[in-house]
Amino acid sequence: MESTKVPVNPVPLEDAEFTPRQNAVLEAALHLLVEGGGGALTTARIAKAANCSKESLYKWFGDRDGLLAAIIEYQAGKVRLPEAATLPETARSFRNSLERFAFDLLSVLSGDVSLALNRLAIGQASREDAHLGTLVLERGRRVIGLRAGALLEAGRTKGFIAYDDGEEAFGTLYGLIIRDIHVRRLLGDESASGNGMLERQAKKAVEQFFSLYGTAGSSGSELEPVRMNK
C-alpha cells in the first residue's frame, strides 16, 4: 500500500511562529473542537468565533488539513524543551528539563484538546481520505521527538546519560512517561489526570529513565525539586 501524502501548507513546528492574532484564532478553533467535535471546525464557525474573515483563515492556514496541522503544532508547542542556546549544562538542569518535558507532555496529551483530536483521528482512521492520524504523528509526536532528541543528545554529550540508539532512548522515555495514561483518558478515566498525579508520574518516569540510561555523572544527590506548573 502506498503511503498517504498529506496536503498541508503550514511550515513545520520548528520553523513556525504564530502571531498573537493567529494564536487567538487557534484558541477559538480549539474551543470549537472540544465543544462540538470535528464537525464544528468549519470556516464560517471559526471565523465567527475568532471575529476574523474567511480570507484570513485561508491565507494563514490554507485548507482544513492545514488548519488541523496548525492546531496540532500549536498544541505540541506547549511541551517545553530548551532551545539550542540554553541546553542544560549541569546534571541538575538536565534532569529538571526532562521532568518539565515529561510533565508538559502528560498535561498536553491528557488535556481536552488532544483527547478531542485523537478521538477524531481514530474515528476517521478507516477512511482512505483521512489525514488527521498522519498529521498527529508527523506534526505532533515526530516533531516533539526531534526536539526531545536534541535534549537527550546534550545529556549524552555531557556524560549524564549513555545510549547507542537515540530513537530507542527517546521511545523508552516516551513510553515511561505516557504508560497507559493517554488510553485511560481517551476512555474517560478522570482519575488519570490532575497536576499532582501528572507531576508524580513525570518524576517517576525520569527516575526510571535514569535507572536505565544514567551514568555516574547523573547522580541525583545534587538535585533540587523542580516546580512543574507554568
PDB file of C-alpha atoms in Angstrom:
ATOM      1  CA  MET A   1       0.000   0.000   0.000  1.00  0.00           C
ATOM      2  CA  GLU A   2       1.330   3.410  -0.914  1.00  0.00           C
ATOM      3  CA  SER A   3       1.939   5.885   1.890  1.00  0.00           C
ATOM      4  CA  THR A   4      -0.594   8.664   2.298  1.00  0.00           C
ATOM      5  CA  LYS A   5       0.642  12.096   1.269  1.00  0.00           C
ATOM      6  CA  VAL A   6      -0.696  14.854   3.464  1.00  0.00           C
ATOM      7  CA  PRO A   7      -1.634  18.048   1.595  1.00  0.00           C
ATOM      8  CA  VAL A   8      -0.802  20.642   4.214  1.00  0.00           C
ATOM      9  CA  ASN A   9       0.548  24.139   3.778  1.00  0.00           C
ATOM     10  CA  PRO A  10       1.864  25.325   7.167  1.00  0.00           C
ATOM     11  CA  VAL A  11       5.590  25.193   7.858  1.00  0.00           C
ATOM     12  CA  PRO A  12       6.846  22.637  10.402  1.00  0.00           C
ATOM     13  CA  LEU A  13       6.639  23.422  14.108  1.00  0.00           C
ATOM     14  CA  GLU A  14      10.351  24.036  14.480  1.00  0.00           C
ATOM     15  CA  ASP A  15      10.068  26.913  11.990  1.00  0.00           C
ATOM     16  CA  ALA A  16       6.534  28.081  12.770  1.00  0.00           C
ATOM     17  CA  GLU A  17       5.875  31.207  14.787  1.00  0.00           C
ATOM     18  CA  PHE A  18       2.234  32.064  15.156  1.00  0.00           C
ATOM     19  CA  THR A  19       1.315  35.710  15.627  1.00  0.00           C
ATOM     20  CA  PRO A  20      -0.829  36.742  18.606  1.00  0.00           C
ATOM     21  CA  ARG A  21      -3.802  37.081  16.242  1.00  0.00           C
ATOM     22  CA  GLN A  22      -3.228  33.594  14.831  1.00  0.00           C
ATOM     23  CA  ASN A  23      -2.909  32.245  18.373  1.00  0.00           C
ATOM     24  CA  ALA A  24      -6.307  33.746  19.186  1.00  0.00           C
ATOM     25  CA  VAL A  25      -7.816  32.089  16.107  1.00  0.00           C
ATOM     26  CA  LEU A  26      -6.300  28.726  17.057  1.00  0.00           C
ATOM     27  CA  GLU A  27      -7.631  29.065  20.606  1.00  0.00           C
ATOM     28  CA  ALA A  28     -11.094  29.713  19.175  1.00  0.00           C
ATOM     29  CA  ALA A  29     -10.733  26.643  16.948  1.00  0.00           C
ATOM     30  CA  LEU A  30      -9.623  24.545  19.931  1.00  0.00           C
ATOM     31  CA  HIS A  31     -12.704  25.605  21.872  1.00  0.00           C
ATOM     32  CA  LEU A  32     -14.972  24.684  18.957  1.00  0.00           C
ATOM     33  CA  LEU A  33     -13.247  21.305  18.575  1.00  0.00           C
ATOM     34  CA  VAL A  34     -13.656  20.417  22.249  1.00  0.00           C
ATOM     35  CA  GLU A  35     -17.260  21.606  22.412  1.00  0.00           C
ATOM     36  CA  GLY A  36     -18.534  20.342  19.066  1.00  0.00           C
ATOM     37  CA  GLY A  37     -16.066  17.820  17.664  1.00  0.00           C
ATOM     38  CA  GLY A  38     -14.637  17.837  14.161  1.00  0.00           C
ATOM     39  CA  GLY A  39     -17.924  18.896  12.611  1.00  0.00           C
ATOM     40  CA  ALA A  40     -17.668  22.243  14.382  1.00  0.00           C
ATOM     41  CA  LEU A  41     -14.435  23.151  12.600  1.00  0.00           C
ATOM     42  CA  THR A  42     -15.980  24.933   9.637  1.00  0.00           C
ATOM     43  CA  THR A  43     -14.534  28.102   8.169  1.00  0.00           C
ATOM     44  CA  ALA A  44     -17.711  30.013   8.950  1.00  0.00           C
ATOM     45  CA  ARG A  45     -17.829  28.943  12.607  1.00  0.00           C
ATOM     46  CA  ILE A  46     -14.151  29.597  13.226  1.00  0.00           C
ATOM     47  CA  ALA A  47     -14.316  33.000  11.539  1.00  0.00           C
ATOM     48  CA  LYS A  48     -17.323  33.941  13.659  1.00  0.00           C
ATOM     49  CA  ALA A  49     -15.824  32.649  16.916  1.00  0.00           C
ATOM     50  CA  ALA A  50     -12.475  34.351  16.270  1.00  0.00           C
ATOM     51  CA  ASN A  51     -14.019  37.512  14.789  1.00  0.00           C
ATOM     52  CA  CYS A  52     -11.936  37.314  11.625  1.00  0.00           C
ATOM     53  CA  SER A  53     -12.579  36.892   7.911  1.00  0.00           C
ATOM     54  CA  LYS A  54     -12.626  33.630   5.988  1.00  0.00           C
ATOM     55  CA  GLU A  55      -9.988  35.134   3.703  1.00  0.00           C
ATOM     56  CA  SER A  56      -7.611  35.481   6.656  1.00  0.00           C
ATOM     57  CA  LEU A  57      -8.153  31.849   7.613  1.00  0.00           C
ATOM     58  CA  TYR A  58      -7.309  30.656   4.102  1.00  0.00           C
ATOM     59  CA  LYS A  59      -4.280  32.950   3.964  1.00  0.00           C
ATOM     60  CA  TRP A  60      -2.879  31.747   7.280  1.00  0.00           C
ATOM     61  CA  PHE A  61      -3.752  28.059   7.287  1.00  0.00           C
ATOM     62  CA  GLY A  62      -4.841  27.042   3.793  1.00  0.00           C
ATOM     63  CA  ASP A  63      -7.385  24.214   3.735  1.00  0.00           C
ATOM     64  CA  ARG A  64      -8.949  22.201   6.565  1.00  0.00           C
ATOM     65  CA  ASP A  65      -5.932  19.909   6.814  1.00  0.00           C
ATOM     66  CA  GLY A  66      -3.739  22.984   7.106  1.00  0.00           C
ATOM     67  CA  LEU A  67      -5.826  24.276   9.989  1.00  0.00           C
ATOM     68  CA  LEU A  68      -5.691  20.902  11.745  1.00  0.00           C
ATOM     69  CA  ALA A  69      -1.914  20.798  11.255  1.00  0.00           C
ATOM     70  CA  ALA A  70      -1.634  24.263  12.809  1.00  0.00           C
ATOM     71  CA  ILE A  71      -3.778  23.172  15.763  1.00  0.00           C
ATOM     72  CA  ILE A  72      -1.531  20.152  16.326  1.00  0.00           C
ATOM     73  CA  GLU A  73       1.610  22.297  16.057  1.00  0.00           C
ATOM     74  CA  TYR A  74       0.137  24.832  18.450  1.00  0.00           C
ATOM     75  CA  GLN A  75      -0.596  22.073  20.957  1.00  0.00           C
ATOM     76  CA  ALA A  76       2.831  20.467  20.542  1.00  0.00           C
ATOM     77  CA  GLY A  77       4.426  23.859  21.184  1.00  0.00           C
ATOM     78  CA  LYS A  78       3.037  23.728  24.722  1.00  0.00           C
ATOM     79  CA  VAL A  79       5.545  20.972  25.537  1.00  0.00           C
ATOM     80  CA  ARG A  80       8.501  22.944  26.839  1.00  0.00           C
ATOM     81  CA  LEU A  81      12.011  21.991  25.767  1.00  0.00           C
ATOM     82  CA  PRO A  82      15.200  24.069  25.985  1.00  0.00           C
ATOM     83  CA  GLU A  83      16.351  25.900  22.877  1.00  0.00           C
ATOM     84  CA  ALA A  84      19.777  25.022  21.464  1.00  0.00           C
ATOM     85  CA  ALA A  85      21.372  28.055  23.129  1.00  0.00           C
ATOM     86  CA  THR A  86      20.050  27.082  26.563  1.00  0.00           C
ATOM     87  CA  LEU A  87      20.599  23.322  26.647  1.00  0.00           C
ATOM     88  CA  PRO A  88      21.414  22.041  30.158  1.00  0.00           C
ATOM     89  CA  GLU A  89      24.999  22.323  31.346  1.00  0.00           C
ATOM     90  CA  THR A  90      24.623  20.519  34.680  1.00  0.00           C
ATOM     91  CA  ALA A  91      23.125  17.229  35.823  1.00  0.00           C
ATOM     92  CA  ARG A  92      20.585  19.155  37.878  1.00  0.00           C
ATOM     93  CA  SER A  93      19.356  21.299  35.000  1.00  0.00           C
ATOM     94  CA  PHE A  94      19.293  18.288  32.666  1.00  0.00           C
ATOM     95  CA  ARG A  95      17.111  16.238  34.965  1.00  0.00           C
ATOM     96  CA  ASN A  96      14.879  19.222  35.668  1.00  0.00           C
ATOM     97  CA  SER A  97      14.447  19.762  31.918  1.00  0.00           C
ATOM     98  CA  LEU A  98      13.438  16.123  31.463  1.00  0.00           C
ATOM     99  CA  GLU A  99      10.935  16.332  34.324  1.00  0.00           C
ATOM    100  CA  ARG A 100       9.459  19.526  32.889  1.00  0.00           C
ATOM    101  CA  PHE A 101       9.208  17.882  29.469  1.00  0.00           C
ATOM    102  CA  ALA A 102       7.537  14.819  30.968  1.00  0.00           C
ATOM    103  CA  PHE A 103       5.007  16.902  32.896  1.00  0.00           C
ATOM    104  CA  ASP A 104       4.159  19.065  29.878  1.00  0.00           C
ATOM    105  CA  LEU A 105       3.790  16.024  27.630  1.00  0.00           C
ATOM    106  CA  LEU A 106       1.414  14.382  30.089  1.00  0.00           C
ATOM    107  CA  SER A 107      -0.542  17.613  30.544  1.00  0.00           C
ATOM    108  CA  VAL A 108      -0.961  18.171  26.809  1.00  0.00           C
ATOM    109  CA  LEU A 109      -1.827  14.575  25.904  1.00  0.00           C
ATOM    110  CA  SER A 110      -4.331  14.204  28.747  1.00  0.00           C
ATOM    111  CA  GLY A 111      -5.960  17.574  28.028  1.00  0.00           C
ATOM    112  CA  ASP A 112      -9.354  18.019  26.387  1.00  0.00           C
ATOM    113  CA  VAL A 113      -7.927  19.330  23.094  1.00  0.00           C
ATOM    114  CA  SER A 114      -5.543  16.432  22.476  1.00  0.00           C
ATOM    115  CA  LEU A 115      -8.208  13.943  23.505  1.00  0.00           C
ATOM    116  CA  ALA A 116     -10.657  15.509  21.036  1.00  0.00           C
ATOM    117  CA  LEU A 117      -8.041  15.432  18.258  1.00  0.00           C
ATOM    118  CA  ASN A 118      -7.156  11.809  18.912  1.00  0.00           C
ATOM    119  CA  ARG A 119     -10.776  10.700  19.106  1.00  0.00           C
ATOM    120  CA  LEU A 120     -11.444  12.455  15.808  1.00  0.00           C
ATOM    121  CA  ALA A 121      -8.375  10.828  14.213  1.00  0.00           C
ATOM    122  CA  ILE A 122      -9.389   7.383  15.458  1.00  0.00           C
ATOM    123  CA  GLY A 123     -12.906   7.871  14.147  1.00  0.00           C
ATOM    124  CA  GLN A 124     -11.567   8.751  10.696  1.00  0.00           C
ATOM    125  CA  ALA A 125      -8.840   6.108  10.555  1.00  0.00           C
ATOM    126  CA  SER A 126     -10.736   3.735   8.255  1.00  0.00           C
ATOM    127  CA  ARG A 127     -11.374   6.396   5.609  1.00  0.00           C
ATOM    128  CA  GLU A 128      -8.990   6.484   2.656  1.00  0.00           C
ATOM    129  CA  ASP A 129      -9.109  10.289   2.505  1.00  0.00           C
ATOM    130  CA  ALA A 130      -8.468  10.747   6.232  1.00  0.00           C
ATOM    131  CA  HIS A 131      -5.219  12.568   7.002  1.00  0.00           C
ATOM    132  CA  LEU A 132      -5.635  13.535  10.654  1.00  0.00           C
ATOM    133  CA  GLY A 133      -3.902  10.454  12.059  1.00  0.00           C
ATOM    134  CA  THR A 134      -0.867  11.136   9.877  1.00  0.00           C
ATOM    135  CA  LEU A 135      -0.931  14.791  10.901  1.00  0.00           C
ATOM    136  CA  VAL A 136      -0.984  13.888  14.595  1.00  0.00           C
ATOM    137  CA  LEU A 137       2.052  11.644  14.127  1.00  0.00           C
ATOM    138  CA  GLU A 138       4.007  13.949  11.803  1.00  0.00           C
ATOM    139  CA  ARG A 139       3.215  17.332  13.349  1.00  0.00           C
ATOM    140  CA  GLY A 140       2.895  16.090  16.912  1.00  0.00           C
ATOM    141  CA  ARG A 141       4.877  13.114  18.147  1.00  0.00           C
ATOM    142  CA  ARG A 142       7.573  13.167  15.449  1.00  0.00           C
ATOM    143  CA  VAL A 143       8.417  16.842  15.877  1.00  0.00           C
ATOM    144  CA  ILE A 144       8.365  16.596  19.665  1.00  0.00           C
ATOM    145  CA  GLY A 145      10.654  13.575  19.313  1.00  0.00           C
ATOM    146  CA  LEU A 146      13.145  15.555  17.243  1.00  0.00           C
ATOM    147  CA  ARG A 147      13.234  18.353  19.797  1.00  0.00           C
ATOM    148  CA  ALA A 148      13.468  15.960  22.749  1.00  0.00           C
ATOM    149  CA  GLY A 149      16.213  14.086  20.911  1.00  0.00           C
ATOM    150  CA  ALA A 150      18.346  17.227  20.963  1.00  0.00           C
ATOM    151  CA  LEU A 151      17.918  17.388  24.746  1.00  0.00           C
ATOM    152  CA  LEU A 152      18.865  13.731  25.170  1.00  0.00           C
ATOM    153  CA  GLU A 153      21.893  14.188  22.921  1.00  0.00           C
ATOM    154  CA  ALA A 154      23.004  17.142  25.034  1.00  0.00           C
ATOM    155  CA  GLY A 155      22.746  14.934  28.116  1.00  0.00           C
ATOM    156  CA  ARG A 156      24.778  12.210  26.443  1.00  0.00           C
ATOM    157  CA  THR A 157      27.432  14.692  25.315  1.00  0.00           C
ATOM    158  CA  LYS A 158      27.765  15.972  28.883  1.00  0.00           C
ATOM    159  CA  GLY A 159      28.023  12.421  30.207  1.00  0.00           C
ATOM    160  CA  PHE A 160      24.771  12.453  32.193  1.00  0.00           C
ATOM    161  CA  ILE A 161      23.278   9.546  30.225  1.00  0.00           C
ATOM    162  CA  ALA A 162      24.634   6.924  27.826  1.00  0.00           C
ATOM    163  CA  TYR A 163      22.923   5.204  24.907  1.00  0.00           C
ATOM    164  CA  ASP A 164      23.725   3.736  21.492  1.00  0.00           C
ATOM    165  CA  ASP A 165      20.435   4.447  19.720  1.00  0.00           C
ATOM    166  CA  GLY A 166      18.835   7.856  20.174  1.00  0.00           C
ATOM    167  CA  GLU A 167      15.451   6.837  18.764  1.00  0.00           C
ATOM    168  CA  GLU A 168      15.319   3.861  21.079  1.00  0.00           C
ATOM    169  CA  ALA A 169      16.250   6.034  24.062  1.00  0.00           C
ATOM    170  CA  PHE A 170      13.503   8.529  23.245  1.00  0.00           C
ATOM    171  CA  GLY A 171      10.992   5.732  22.655  1.00  0.00           C
ATOM    172  CA  THR A 172      11.820   4.340  26.085  1.00  0.00           C
ATOM    173  CA  LEU A 173      11.446   7.751  27.735  1.00  0.00           C
ATOM    174  CA  TYR A 174       8.159   8.391  25.922  1.00  0.00           C
ATOM    175  CA  GLY A 175       6.765   5.028  26.986  1.00  0.00           C
ATOM    176  CA  LEU A 176       7.810   5.515  30.610  1.00  0.00           C
ATOM    177  CA  ILE A 177       6.115   8.920  30.652  1.00  0.00           C
ATOM    178  CA  ILE A 178       2.841   8.068  28.935  1.00  0.00           C
ATOM    179  CA  ARG A 179       2.345   4.468  30.128  1.00  0.00           C
ATOM    180  CA  ASP A 180      -1.417   3.822  29.868  1.00  0.00           C
ATOM    181  CA  ILE A 181      -2.499   7.312  30.930  1.00  0.00           C
ATOM    182  CA  HIS A 182      -3.411   8.513  27.438  1.00  0.00           C
ATOM    183  CA  VAL A 183      -5.535   5.435  26.701  1.00  0.00           C
ATOM    184  CA  ARG A 184      -7.291   5.709  30.063  1.00  0.00           C
ATOM    185  CA  ARG A 185      -8.101   9.374  29.424  1.00  0.00           C
ATOM    186  CA  LEU A 186      -9.396   8.547  25.933  1.00  0.00           C
ATOM    187  CA  LEU A 187     -11.709   6.026  27.581  1.00  0.00           C
ATOM    188  CA  GLY A 188     -12.988   8.643  30.011  1.00  0.00           C
ATOM    189  CA  ASP A 189     -10.973   7.770  33.124  1.00  0.00           C
ATOM    190  CA  GLU A 190     -10.896  11.067  35.035  1.00  0.00           C
ATOM    191  CA  SER A 191      -8.606   9.614  37.704  1.00  0.00           C
ATOM    192  CA  ALA A 192      -5.743   9.653  35.185  1.00  0.00           C
ATOM    193  CA  SER A 193      -5.449  13.431  35.415  1.00  0.00           C
ATOM    194  CA  GLY A 194      -4.738  16.250  37.834  1.00  0.00           C
ATOM    195  CA  ASN A 195      -1.480  18.136  38.277  1.00  0.00           C
ATOM    196  CA  GLY A 196      -0.496  16.178  41.379  1.00  0.00           C
ATOM    197  CA  MET A 197      -0.805  12.802  39.690  1.00  0.00           C
ATOM    198  CA  LEU A 198       0.874  14.016  36.498  1.00  0.00           C
ATOM    199  CA  GLU A 199       3.768  15.532  38.434  1.00  0.00           C
ATOM    200  CA  ARG A 200       4.351  12.294  40.331  1.00  0.00           C
ATOM    201  CA  GLN A 201       4.236  10.316  37.092  1.00  0.00           C
ATOM    202  CA  ALA A 202       6.682  12.718  35.406  1.00  0.00           C
ATOM    203  CA  LYS A 203       9.210  12.389  38.223  1.00  0.00           C
ATOM    204  CA  LYS A 204       8.799   8.613  38.367  1.00  0.00           C
ATOM    205  CA  ALA A 205       9.297   8.280  34.606  1.00  0.00           C
ATOM    206  CA  VAL A 206      12.504  10.322  34.640  1.00  0.00           C
ATOM    207  CA  GLU A 207      13.809   8.367  37.631  1.00  0.00           C
ATOM    208  CA  GLN A 208      13.164   5.099  35.780  1.00  0.00           C
ATOM    209  CA  PHE A 209      14.796   6.509  32.650  1.00  0.00           C
ATOM    210  CA  PHE A 210      17.941   7.359  34.614  1.00  0.00           C
ATOM    211  CA  SER A 211      17.997   3.869  36.118  1.00  0.00           C
ATOM    212  CA  LEU A 212      18.281   2.568  32.537  1.00  0.00           C
ATOM    213  CA  TYR A 213      20.465   5.209  30.884  1.00  0.00           C
ATOM    214  CA  GLY A 214      22.021   7.232  33.709  1.00  0.00           C
ATOM    215  CA  THR A 215      25.739   7.422  34.406  1.00  0.00           C
ATOM    216  CA  ALA A 216      27.793   8.255  37.464  1.00  0.00           C
ATOM    217  CA  GLY A 217      27.639  11.882  36.346  1.00  0.00           C
ATOM    218  CA  SER A 218      23.853  11.919  36.681  1.00  0.00           C
ATOM    219  CA  SER A 219      23.719  11.285  40.420  1.00  0.00           C
ATOM    220  CA  GLY A 220      20.571  12.744  41.909  1.00  0.00           C
ATOM    221  CA  SER A 221      22.278  13.741  45.166  1.00  0.00           C
ATOM    222  CA  GLU A 222      22.769  17.326  43.978  1.00  0.00           C
ATOM    223  CA  LEU A 223      19.271  17.738  42.584  1.00  0.00           C
ATOM    224  CA  GLU A 224      16.587  20.019  43.981  1.00  0.00           C
ATOM    225  CA  PRO A 225      12.854  19.672  43.347  1.00  0.00           C
ATOM    226  CA  VAL A 226      11.569  21.410  40.225  1.00  0.00           C
ATOM    227  CA  ARG A 227       8.185  23.122  40.110  1.00  0.00           C
ATOM    228  CA  MET A 228       6.194  21.788  37.185  1.00  0.00           C
ATOM    229  CA  ASN A 229       3.417  24.323  36.946  1.00  0.00           C
ATOM    230  CA  LYS A 230       3.751  27.171  34.479  1.00  0.00           C
TER     231      LYS A 230
END
